[in-house]
Short mmCIF file of C-alpha atoms in Angstrom, two decimals:
data_model
loop_
_atom_site.label_atom_id
_atom_site.label_comp_id
_atom_site.label_asym_id
_atom_site.label_seq_id
_atom_site.Cartn_x
_atom_site.Cartn_y
_atom_site.Cartn_z
CA MET A 1 -20.01 -70.24 -69.47
CA PHE A 2 -19.58 -73.76 -68.11
CA TRP A 3 -16.98 -72.58 -65.59
CA GLN A 4 -19.40 -69.85 -64.49
CA LEU A 5 -22.02 -72.48 -63.77
CA ILE A 6 -19.54 -74.43 -61.63
CA LYS A 7 -18.45 -71.24 -59.88
CA LYS A 8 -22.09 -70.39 -59.13
CA GLU A 9 -22.67 -73.72 -57.35
CA LEU A 10 -19.46 -73.45 -55.34
CA LEU A 11 -20.20 -69.87 -54.27
CA ILE A 12 -23.69 -70.82 -53.13
CA ILE A 13 -22.39 -73.43 -50.71
CA TRP A 14 -19.40 -71.29 -49.72
CA ARG A 15 -21.85 -68.63 -48.46
CA ARG A 16 -23.45 -71.23 -46.18
CA PRO A 17 -20.72 -72.04 -43.66
CA ARG A 18 -23.04 -74.14 -41.49
CA GLU A 19 -23.40 -76.74 -44.25
CA LEU A 20 -19.63 -76.76 -44.80
CA VAL A 21 -19.03 -77.33 -41.09
CA VAL A 22 -21.50 -80.23 -41.05
CA LEU A 23 -19.94 -81.85 -44.12
CA LEU A 24 -16.39 -81.56 -42.77
CA LEU A 25 -16.57 -81.42 -38.98
CA MET A 26 -19.40 -83.85 -38.26
CA PRO A 27 -17.79 -86.93 -39.88
CA PHE A 28 -14.48 -86.18 -38.14
CA ILE A 29 -16.25 -85.96 -34.75
CA LEU A 30 -18.02 -89.27 -35.41
CA ILE A 31 -14.73 -90.90 -36.45
CA THR A 32 -13.19 -89.79 -33.16
CA ILE A 33 -16.12 -90.90 -30.99
CA LEU A 34 -16.80 -94.26 -32.66
CA GLY A 35 -13.15 -95.10 -33.22
CA SER A 36 -12.16 -94.30 -29.65
CA ALA A 37 -15.17 -95.94 -28.00
CA LEU A 38 -15.16 -99.14 -30.02
CA GLY A 39 -11.39 -99.21 -30.16
CA ALA A 40 -11.31 -99.35 -26.37
CA LEU A 41 -13.67 -102.32 -26.44
CA ASN A 42 -11.42 -104.10 -28.93
CA ASP A 43 -8.15 -103.41 -27.09
CA ASN A 44 -8.38 -106.78 -25.37
CA GLU A 45 -7.09 -108.93 -28.20
CA VAL A 46 -8.56 -112.37 -28.59
CA THR A 47 -5.86 -114.95 -28.03
CA ILE A 48 -5.86 -118.05 -30.20
CA ASP A 49 -4.31 -121.22 -28.86
CA ALA A 50 -5.31 -123.87 -31.36
CA LYS A 51 -3.98 -127.40 -30.98
CA LEU A 52 -4.05 -129.76 -33.95
CA ALA A 53 -3.32 -133.47 -33.84
CA VAL A 54 -2.40 -135.00 -37.20
CA LEU A 55 -2.87 -138.76 -37.56
CA LEU A 56 -0.38 -139.43 -40.36
CA GLN A 57 -1.25 -142.87 -41.69
CA ASP A 58 0.19 -142.03 -45.11
CA ASN A 59 3.78 -142.62 -46.21
CA PRO A 60 4.51 -139.95 -48.85
CA LYS A 61 8.06 -141.10 -49.59
CA THR A 62 7.00 -144.70 -50.29
CA ALA A 63 4.13 -143.50 -52.47
CA GLN A 64 6.49 -141.23 -54.39
CA GLU A 65 8.95 -144.05 -55.02
CA LYS A 66 6.15 -146.36 -56.14
CA ALA A 67 4.80 -143.77 -58.56
CA ILE A 68 8.27 -143.28 -60.08
CA ASN A 69 8.83 -147.04 -60.41
CA ASP A 70 5.47 -147.41 -62.16
CA ILE A 71 6.48 -144.69 -64.60
CA GLN A 72 9.88 -146.25 -65.29
CA ASN A 73 8.31 -149.67 -65.90
CA SER A 74 5.68 -148.28 -68.25
CA SER A 75 5.81 -148.27 -72.05
CA LEU A 76 6.18 -144.48 -72.25
CA SER A 77 9.00 -142.87 -74.18
CA GLU A 78 12.08 -141.67 -72.33
CA LYS A 79 11.01 -138.07 -72.75
CA GLU A 80 7.56 -138.74 -71.29
CA LYS A 81 9.07 -140.71 -68.42
CA ALA A 82 11.41 -137.83 -67.62
CA GLU A 83 8.55 -135.30 -67.68
CA LYS A 84 6.28 -137.34 -65.41
CA THR A 85 9.11 -138.18 -63.03
CA ALA A 86 9.90 -134.47 -62.72
CA ILE A 87 6.26 -133.82 -61.83
CA ILE A 88 6.37 -136.43 -59.07
CA TYR A 89 9.62 -135.07 -57.64
CA SER A 90 8.40 -131.48 -57.77
CA PHE A 91 5.36 -131.89 -55.57
CA ASN A 92 4.81 -133.62 -52.26
CA PRO A 93 1.56 -132.27 -50.77
CA VAL A 94 1.99 -133.75 -47.29
CA ASP A 95 5.52 -132.38 -46.90
CA ILE A 96 4.44 -128.93 -48.12
CA PHE A 97 1.54 -128.95 -45.67
CA PHE A 98 3.77 -129.71 -42.69
CA LYS A 99 6.35 -127.21 -43.87
CA GLU A 100 3.71 -124.45 -43.86
CA LEU A 101 2.53 -125.40 -40.38
CA THR A 102 5.94 -125.73 -38.75
CA GLU A 103 8.03 -123.03 -40.44
CA ASN A 104 5.57 -120.12 -40.50
CA LYS A 105 6.54 -118.04 -37.45
CA GLU A 106 3.26 -116.16 -37.18
CA LEU A 107 1.16 -119.29 -37.55
CA LYS A 108 3.19 -121.06 -34.87
CA LYS A 109 2.00 -118.42 -32.41
CA VAL A 110 -1.63 -119.50 -32.79
CA LEU A 111 -1.37 -123.16 -33.79
CA LYS A 112 0.50 -126.06 -32.21
CA VAL A 113 0.78 -129.24 -34.25
CA THR A 114 1.30 -132.75 -32.91
CA VAL A 115 2.05 -135.50 -35.43
CA ILE A 116 0.96 -139.02 -34.53
CA LYS A 117 2.26 -141.65 -36.95
CA GLU A 118 1.04 -144.80 -35.26
CA GLY A 119 -2.19 -145.83 -33.63
CA ALA A 120 -5.28 -143.75 -32.97
CA LEU A 121 -6.33 -141.24 -30.36
CA LYS A 122 -8.62 -142.24 -27.57
CA ALA A 123 -11.69 -140.19 -26.77
CA LYS A 124 -10.02 -138.62 -23.72
CA GLU A 125 -6.93 -137.68 -25.70
CA GLN A 126 -8.99 -136.08 -28.47
CA LYS A 127 -10.41 -133.59 -25.98
CA LYS A 128 -6.94 -132.12 -25.53
CA TYR A 129 -6.92 -130.88 -29.13
CA SER A 130 -8.98 -128.25 -30.96
CA GLY A 131 -9.02 -130.52 -33.98
CA VAL A 132 -7.84 -133.92 -35.17
CA LEU A 133 -6.77 -134.33 -38.81
CA GLU A 134 -6.52 -137.77 -40.33
CA ILE A 135 -4.42 -138.21 -43.49
CA PRO A 136 -5.42 -141.61 -44.93
CA SER A 137 -2.81 -144.22 -45.82
CA SER A 138 -3.69 -144.20 -49.53
CA PHE A 139 -3.69 -140.42 -49.99
CA SER A 140 -0.27 -139.85 -51.59
CA GLU A 141 -0.50 -142.93 -53.81
CA GLN A 142 -3.95 -141.93 -55.09
CA PHE A 143 -2.82 -138.34 -55.51
CA TYR A 144 0.14 -139.24 -57.70
CA GLN A 145 -2.00 -141.62 -59.74
CA LYS A 146 -4.55 -138.87 -60.30
CA LEU A 147 -1.82 -136.37 -61.07
CA VAL A 148 0.09 -138.45 -63.62
CA GLN A 149 -2.53 -140.73 -65.13
CA GLY A 150 -5.59 -138.54 -64.67
CA ASN A 151 -7.81 -141.35 -63.35
CA GLY A 152 -9.13 -142.55 -60.02
CA GLU A 153 -10.27 -140.63 -56.97
CA VAL A 154 -8.20 -139.14 -54.17
CA GLU A 155 -9.38 -139.86 -50.64
CA LYS A 156 -9.93 -136.64 -48.73
CA TRP A 157 -8.43 -135.69 -45.42
CA LYS A 158 -10.78 -136.10 -42.47
CA LEU A 159 -10.95 -133.29 -39.94
CA THR A 160 -12.76 -133.55 -36.62
CA VAL A 161 -13.06 -130.47 -34.38
CA SER A 162 -14.02 -130.40 -30.73
CA ASP A 163 -16.23 -127.31 -31.00
CA ASN A 164 -17.49 -125.99 -34.34
CA THR A 165 -18.27 -122.59 -32.83
CA SER A 166 -14.81 -121.90 -31.40
CA LEU A 167 -12.34 -119.55 -33.07
CA GLU A 168 -9.60 -122.19 -32.87
CA ALA A 169 -11.72 -124.67 -34.80
CA THR A 170 -12.54 -122.04 -37.42
CA VAL A 171 -8.84 -121.28 -37.97
CA ILE A 172 -8.01 -124.97 -38.37
CA GLN A 173 -10.93 -125.59 -40.73
CA ASP A 174 -9.95 -122.64 -42.93
CA ILE A 175 -6.33 -123.81 -43.14
CA ILE A 176 -7.26 -127.36 -44.15
CA THR A 177 -9.96 -126.26 -46.60
CA ASN A 178 -7.72 -123.76 -48.37
CA PHE A 179 -4.81 -126.17 -48.56
CA GLN A 180 -6.91 -128.90 -50.15
CA LYS A 181 -8.10 -126.40 -52.73
CA GLU A 182 -4.48 -125.67 -53.60
CA LEU A 183 -3.95 -129.33 -54.46
CA THR A 184 -6.26 -128.94 -57.45
CA TYR A 185 -3.55 -126.82 -59.13
CA ALA A 186 -1.55 -129.98 -59.77
CA LYS A 187 -4.39 -131.61 -61.68
CA THR A 188 -5.11 -128.39 -63.59
CA ALA A 189 -1.47 -128.04 -64.59
CA GLN A 190 -1.43 -131.62 -65.86
CA GLN A 191 -4.58 -131.10 -67.92
CA LEU A 192 -3.21 -127.89 -69.43
CA LYS A 193 0.17 -129.52 -70.03
CA VAL A 194 1.92 -126.92 -67.92
CA ASP A 195 5.26 -127.68 -66.31
CA TYR A 196 4.23 -128.03 -62.71
CA THR A 197 7.78 -127.49 -61.47
CA GLN A 198 7.37 -123.82 -62.39
CA LEU A 199 4.16 -123.58 -60.40
CA SER A 200 5.53 -125.36 -57.37
CA ALA A 201 8.61 -123.12 -57.41
CA ALA A 202 6.32 -120.29 -56.42
CA GLN A 203 5.79 -122.18 -53.12
CA THR A 204 2.08 -122.77 -52.78
CA LYS A 205 0.69 -120.84 -49.86
CA VAL A 206 -2.29 -121.61 -47.68
CA GLY A 207 -4.78 -118.77 -48.08
CA THR A 208 -5.51 -118.52 -44.37
CA ILE A 209 -1.84 -118.33 -43.48
CA GLU A 210 -1.26 -115.51 -45.93
CA ASN A 211 -4.21 -113.55 -44.61
CA ILE A 212 -3.02 -113.95 -41.02
CA THR A 213 0.58 -112.91 -41.62
CA LYS A 214 0.66 -110.49 -44.54
CA LYS A 215 -2.40 -108.26 -44.35
CA LYS A 216 -2.49 -105.12 -42.23
CA LYS A 217 -4.94 -105.18 -39.34
CA ILE A 218 -7.94 -102.83 -39.56
CA ASP A 219 -8.50 -101.14 -36.21
CA ALA A 220 -11.62 -99.23 -35.14
CA ILE A 221 -10.27 -95.79 -36.07
CA SER A 222 -9.29 -96.95 -39.55
CA TYR A 223 -12.63 -98.70 -40.12
CA TYR A 224 -14.77 -95.76 -39.06
CA THR A 225 -12.57 -93.30 -40.92
CA VAL A 226 -13.53 -95.07 -44.13
CA GLY A 227 -17.13 -95.66 -43.01
CA MET A 228 -17.89 -92.05 -42.06
CA CYS A 229 -16.08 -90.60 -45.08
CA VAL A 230 -18.04 -92.80 -47.47
CA MET A 231 -21.33 -92.04 -45.73
CA PHE A 232 -20.92 -88.26 -45.54
CA VAL A 233 -19.75 -87.94 -49.12
CA PHE A 234 -23.34 -88.76 -50.12
CA TYR A 235 -24.56 -85.83 -48.01
CA VAL A 236 -22.61 -83.59 -50.37
CA ALA A 237 -24.95 -84.79 -53.11
CA THR A 238 -28.14 -84.08 -51.13
CA THR A 239 -26.81 -80.69 -50.01
CA ILE A 240 -26.03 -79.60 -53.56
CA ALA A 241 -29.37 -80.97 -54.78
CA GLY A 242 -31.20 -79.00 -52.07
CA PHE A 243 -29.48 -75.79 -53.12
CA ALA A 244 -30.26 -76.55 -56.76
CA TYR A 245 -33.98 -76.79 -56.03
CA GLN A 246 -33.80 -73.56 -54.07
CA GLN A 247 -32.42 -71.93 -57.22
CA LYS A 248 -35.49 -73.12 -59.10
CA GLU A 249 -37.79 -71.63 -56.46
CA GLU A 250 -35.93 -68.35 -56.81
CA TYR A 251 -36.24 -68.58 -60.64
CA MET A 252 -32.47 -68.67 -61.09
CA TYR A 253 -32.78 -71.92 -63.06
CA GLN A 254 -35.39 -70.44 -65.40
CA ARG A 255 -33.33 -67.28 -65.96
CA THR A 256 -30.30 -69.41 -66.77
CA LEU A 257 -32.28 -71.26 -69.45
CA LEU A 258 -33.53 -67.94 -70.88
CA ALA A 259 -29.86 -66.93 -71.21
CA ASN A 260 -29.59 -69.64 -73.88
CA VAL A 261 -27.89 -72.15 -71.55
CA SER A 262 -29.02 -75.71 -72.17
CA ARG A 263 -30.44 -77.88 -69.41
CA PHE A 264 -27.62 -80.35 -70.02
CA SER A 265 -24.98 -77.67 -69.39
CA TYR A 266 -26.80 -76.56 -66.24
CA PHE A 267 -26.87 -80.08 -64.83
CA ALA A 268 -23.29 -80.67 -65.94
CA GLY A 269 -22.33 -77.67 -63.80
CA ILE A 270 -24.04 -79.27 -60.80
CA PHE A 271 -22.21 -82.52 -61.55
CA ALA A 272 -18.80 -80.83 -61.76
CA ALA A 273 -19.34 -78.73 -58.63
CA THR A 274 -20.38 -81.81 -56.62
CA PHE A 275 -17.40 -83.74 -57.95
CA LEU A 276 -14.98 -80.99 -56.84
CA LEU A 277 -16.59 -80.48 -53.44
CA SER A 278 -16.71 -84.20 -52.64
CA PHE A 279 -13.08 -84.56 -53.74
CA VAL A 280 -12.05 -81.78 -51.34
CA GLN A 281 -14.17 -83.24 -48.53
CA LEU A 282 -12.68 -86.73 -48.79
CA ASN A 283 -9.10 -85.53 -49.02
CA VAL A 284 -9.52 -83.12 -46.08
CA LEU A 285 -11.04 -85.86 -43.90
CA PHE A 286 -8.51 -88.52 -44.87
CA GLY A 287 -5.74 -85.95 -44.48
CA LEU A 288 -6.84 -85.03 -40.94
CA THR A 289 -7.10 -88.65 -39.85
CA ALA A 290 -3.68 -89.34 -41.36
CA LEU A 291 -2.12 -86.46 -39.40
CA ILE A 292 -3.93 -87.06 -36.10
CA TYR A 293 -4.60 -90.81 -36.01
CA GLY A 294 -2.04 -92.14 -38.48
CA VAL A 295 -4.60 -93.69 -40.84
CA THR A 296 -2.73 -93.84 -44.14
CA PHE A 297 -3.07 -95.70 -47.44
CA PRO A 298 0.09 -97.47 -48.66
CA ASN A 299 -0.76 -96.98 -52.35
CA ILE A 300 -1.77 -93.42 -53.23
CA ILE A 301 -2.57 -94.29 -56.86
CA ASN A 302 -5.13 -96.92 -55.85
CA TYR A 303 -6.55 -94.51 -53.26
CA LEU A 304 -7.00 -91.80 -55.89
CA CYS A 305 -8.65 -94.23 -58.33
CA ILE A 306 -11.27 -95.15 -55.73
CA THR A 307 -11.73 -91.54 -54.66
CA LEU A 308 -12.27 -90.26 -58.21
CA ALA A 309 -14.74 -93.07 -58.93
CA LEU A 310 -16.60 -92.30 -55.68
CA ASN A 311 -16.62 -88.57 -56.53
CA ALA A 312 -18.18 -89.37 -59.89
CA MET A 313 -20.87 -91.50 -58.24
CA THR A 314 -21.57 -88.75 -55.68
CA ALA A 315 -21.92 -86.19 -58.48
CA SER A 316 -24.27 -88.50 -60.37
CA PHE A 317 -26.39 -88.82 -57.20
CA ALA A 318 -26.57 -85.03 -56.98
CA VAL A 319 -27.84 -84.53 -60.53
CA PHE A 320 -30.19 -87.51 -60.18
CA ILE A 321 -31.79 -86.14 -57.01
CA THR A 322 -31.96 -82.67 -58.56
CA SER A 323 -33.70 -83.97 -61.69
CA ILE A 324 -36.30 -85.82 -59.59
CA SER A 325 -36.98 -82.79 -57.39
CA TYR A 326 -37.34 -80.60 -60.50
CA LYS A 327 -39.64 -83.13 -62.12
CA LEU A 328 -41.84 -83.54 -59.03
CA ASN A 329 -41.50 -79.86 -58.17
CA SER A 330 -40.82 -80.71 -54.52
CA ARG A 331 -38.10 -79.66 -52.11
CA ASN A 332 -38.77 -82.79 -50.02
CA VAL A 333 -36.93 -85.10 -52.45
CA ALA A 334 -33.48 -84.10 -51.21
CA ASN A 335 -34.67 -84.35 -47.59
CA ILE A 336 -36.03 -87.87 -48.16
CA PHE A 337 -32.75 -89.02 -49.69
CA SER A 338 -30.81 -87.36 -46.86
CA SER A 339 -32.86 -88.71 -43.96
CA LEU A 340 -33.90 -92.12 -45.35
CA PHE A 341 -31.95 -93.44 -48.32
CA ILE A 342 -28.44 -92.44 -47.26
CA PRO A 343 -28.71 -94.06 -43.79
CA ILE A 344 -30.05 -97.24 -45.42
CA LEU A 345 -27.23 -97.28 -48.00
CA SER A 346 -24.71 -96.64 -45.21
CA PHE A 347 -26.11 -99.45 -43.09
CA ILE A 348 -26.03 -101.92 -45.99
CA GLY A 349 -22.55 -100.79 -46.98
CA GLY A 350 -21.16 -101.27 -43.47
CA SER A 351 -20.51 -97.70 -42.34
CA PHE A 352 -21.92 -98.47 -38.88
CA PHE A 353 -20.58 -102.00 -38.44
CA ASP A 354 -19.06 -104.76 -40.54
CA VAL A 355 -22.13 -106.19 -42.26
CA SER A 356 -19.98 -108.57 -44.32
CA ALA A 357 -19.25 -110.52 -41.12
CA ILE A 358 -22.82 -111.84 -41.33
CA GLY A 359 -21.80 -113.71 -44.48
CA GLY A 360 -23.95 -115.04 -47.31
CA PHE A 361 -26.13 -112.60 -49.23
CA MET A 362 -25.42 -109.73 -46.83
CA GLU A 363 -21.69 -110.05 -47.44
CA THR A 364 -22.14 -109.83 -51.21
CA LEU A 365 -24.60 -106.96 -50.86
CA ALA A 366 -22.21 -105.08 -48.57
CA GLN A 367 -19.34 -105.43 -51.04
CA TYR A 368 -21.24 -104.28 -54.12
CA SER A 369 -23.77 -101.73 -52.83
CA PRO A 370 -22.99 -98.08 -53.70
CA GLY A 371 -21.39 -97.30 -50.33
CA GLY A 372 -20.23 -100.82 -49.60
CA ALA A 373 -18.23 -101.10 -52.82
CA ALA A 374 -16.32 -97.93 -51.93
CA MET A 375 -15.77 -99.07 -48.35
CA THR A 376 -14.52 -102.50 -49.41
CA ALA A 377 -12.15 -100.95 -51.93
CA TYR A 378 -10.75 -98.42 -49.44
CA LEU A 379 -10.22 -101.09 -46.78
CA LYS A 380 -8.46 -103.34 -49.29
CA VAL A 381 -6.13 -100.51 -50.25
CA PHE A 382 -5.52 -99.83 -46.56
CA GLN A 383 -4.43 -103.48 -46.28
CA ASP A 384 -2.16 -103.01 -49.32
CA TYR A 385 -4.09 -105.14 -51.80
CA SER A 386 -3.27 -104.67 -55.48
CA PHE A 387 -5.37 -102.81 -58.04
CA SER A 388 -6.67 -106.07 -59.48
CA ASP A 389 -8.13 -106.91 -56.05
CA ILE A 390 -10.21 -103.70 -55.97
CA TRP A 391 -11.15 -103.62 -59.65
CA ASN A 392 -14.50 -105.38 -59.08
CA GLN A 393 -15.52 -102.75 -56.52
CA ILE A 394 -14.46 -99.90 -58.81
CA GLN A 395 -16.49 -101.46 -61.61
CA ALA A 396 -19.53 -101.57 -59.31
CA ILE A 397 -19.06 -97.88 -58.45
CA LEU A 398 -18.75 -96.93 -62.13
CA LEU A 399 -21.81 -99.04 -62.97
CA PHE A 400 -23.93 -97.17 -60.40
CA THR A 401 -22.57 -93.88 -61.77
CA GLY A 402 -23.54 -94.80 -65.32
CA VAL A 403 -27.05 -95.91 -64.34
CA LEU A 404 -27.69 -92.68 -62.40
CA ILE A 405 -26.45 -90.53 -65.28
CA VAL A 406 -28.66 -92.37 -67.77
CA LEU A 407 -31.69 -91.94 -65.51
CA THR A 408 -30.87 -88.25 -65.06
CA LEU A 409 -30.62 -87.71 -68.80
CA ALA A 410 -33.98 -89.42 -69.23
CA PHE A 411 -35.54 -87.02 -66.70
CA ILE A 412 -34.05 -83.77 -67.96
CA ARG A 413 -34.99 -84.53 -71.57
CA LYS A 414 -38.63 -84.15 -70.55
CA ARG A 415 -40.14 -80.71 -70.61
CA GLY A 416 -41.52 -81.05 -67.10
CA VAL A 417 -38.04 -80.57 -65.65
CA ALA A 418 -37.75 -77.14 -67.18
CA SER A 419 -41.05 -75.83 -65.80
#
């Protein structure tokens, strides 16, 4: 009987080819138009020519030798001296920083570094650089003291940029900020009594550098492929819900209940049919864009995990909208969701443009809204992130699914839904 209920829903929409064309053809047309139009605007790549002057007042080698001498002259046991000396030898933050800047081939294309070991820059000379970084003379000594003894404060690096609004300044600021955050690993390792040589062997990476060099670029076609697919999958829910209310008007729902079929089984059939139809829709759309535009996901397993979670949320939307329309006895419920709520959810989620670029609250809202969570997860998979990186978004999708199912069950338990 349950399969017959699913078959009924699928046959109803199959006999309405116009709706099928809209659900499959319309998003593909929009992907082509938006991707081509906005892709042409973005073809002129922004060139970055950042110039960084580093005023190196510190002497890391001297500070390292002093820290080792202090350890050797201390009253510690030989074992403790050996352990702390190994920590000092294993980590030289200034050397690692310069190694990242000078040996990273991709970073060298956008950033030129000039090291100044003596004197200071005049005002006229500073204007030649996008930013000036000052590493204080006491940095390494204070760092090793903090690392080994756990006391004292470490003087921070001072960065001055010529124009806070420029892209070059932003790149430099991100590099310095992320690198200084990495330095906290040394203190954490010491507090946890972890052998820091094992951590440093992994070669600490600056977050900005990794993002620039390792992550796949998202072009306009790829972005709007995900955006339109996520938006139009919700229209599957409103379409199925609209047909479901039409069945009530034609007394098909009441006759089904008289045939000793429970309301829960009836709504479960709607859920399953929506799940199957949305699964087919997404895979057809992503398949077409893969064949025609080359938009592919490196990890199929992660792609399927997101797709199945999104299908479940779409199905839960369908039964939720259906239960409300049955309860209110109005065919306008599905139309309101279709014309008002879905565009709002799509806007917040970033289907029309990258809302997360605004930052702050809007960025968080875009990542964890019903559509935005799916979009963020898909784009991360497109850039070859791991499953752990998309797990938060999948959890958000599953949370929305659970809430909608609970609300639906609360509605259909009431007798008014069956009238």
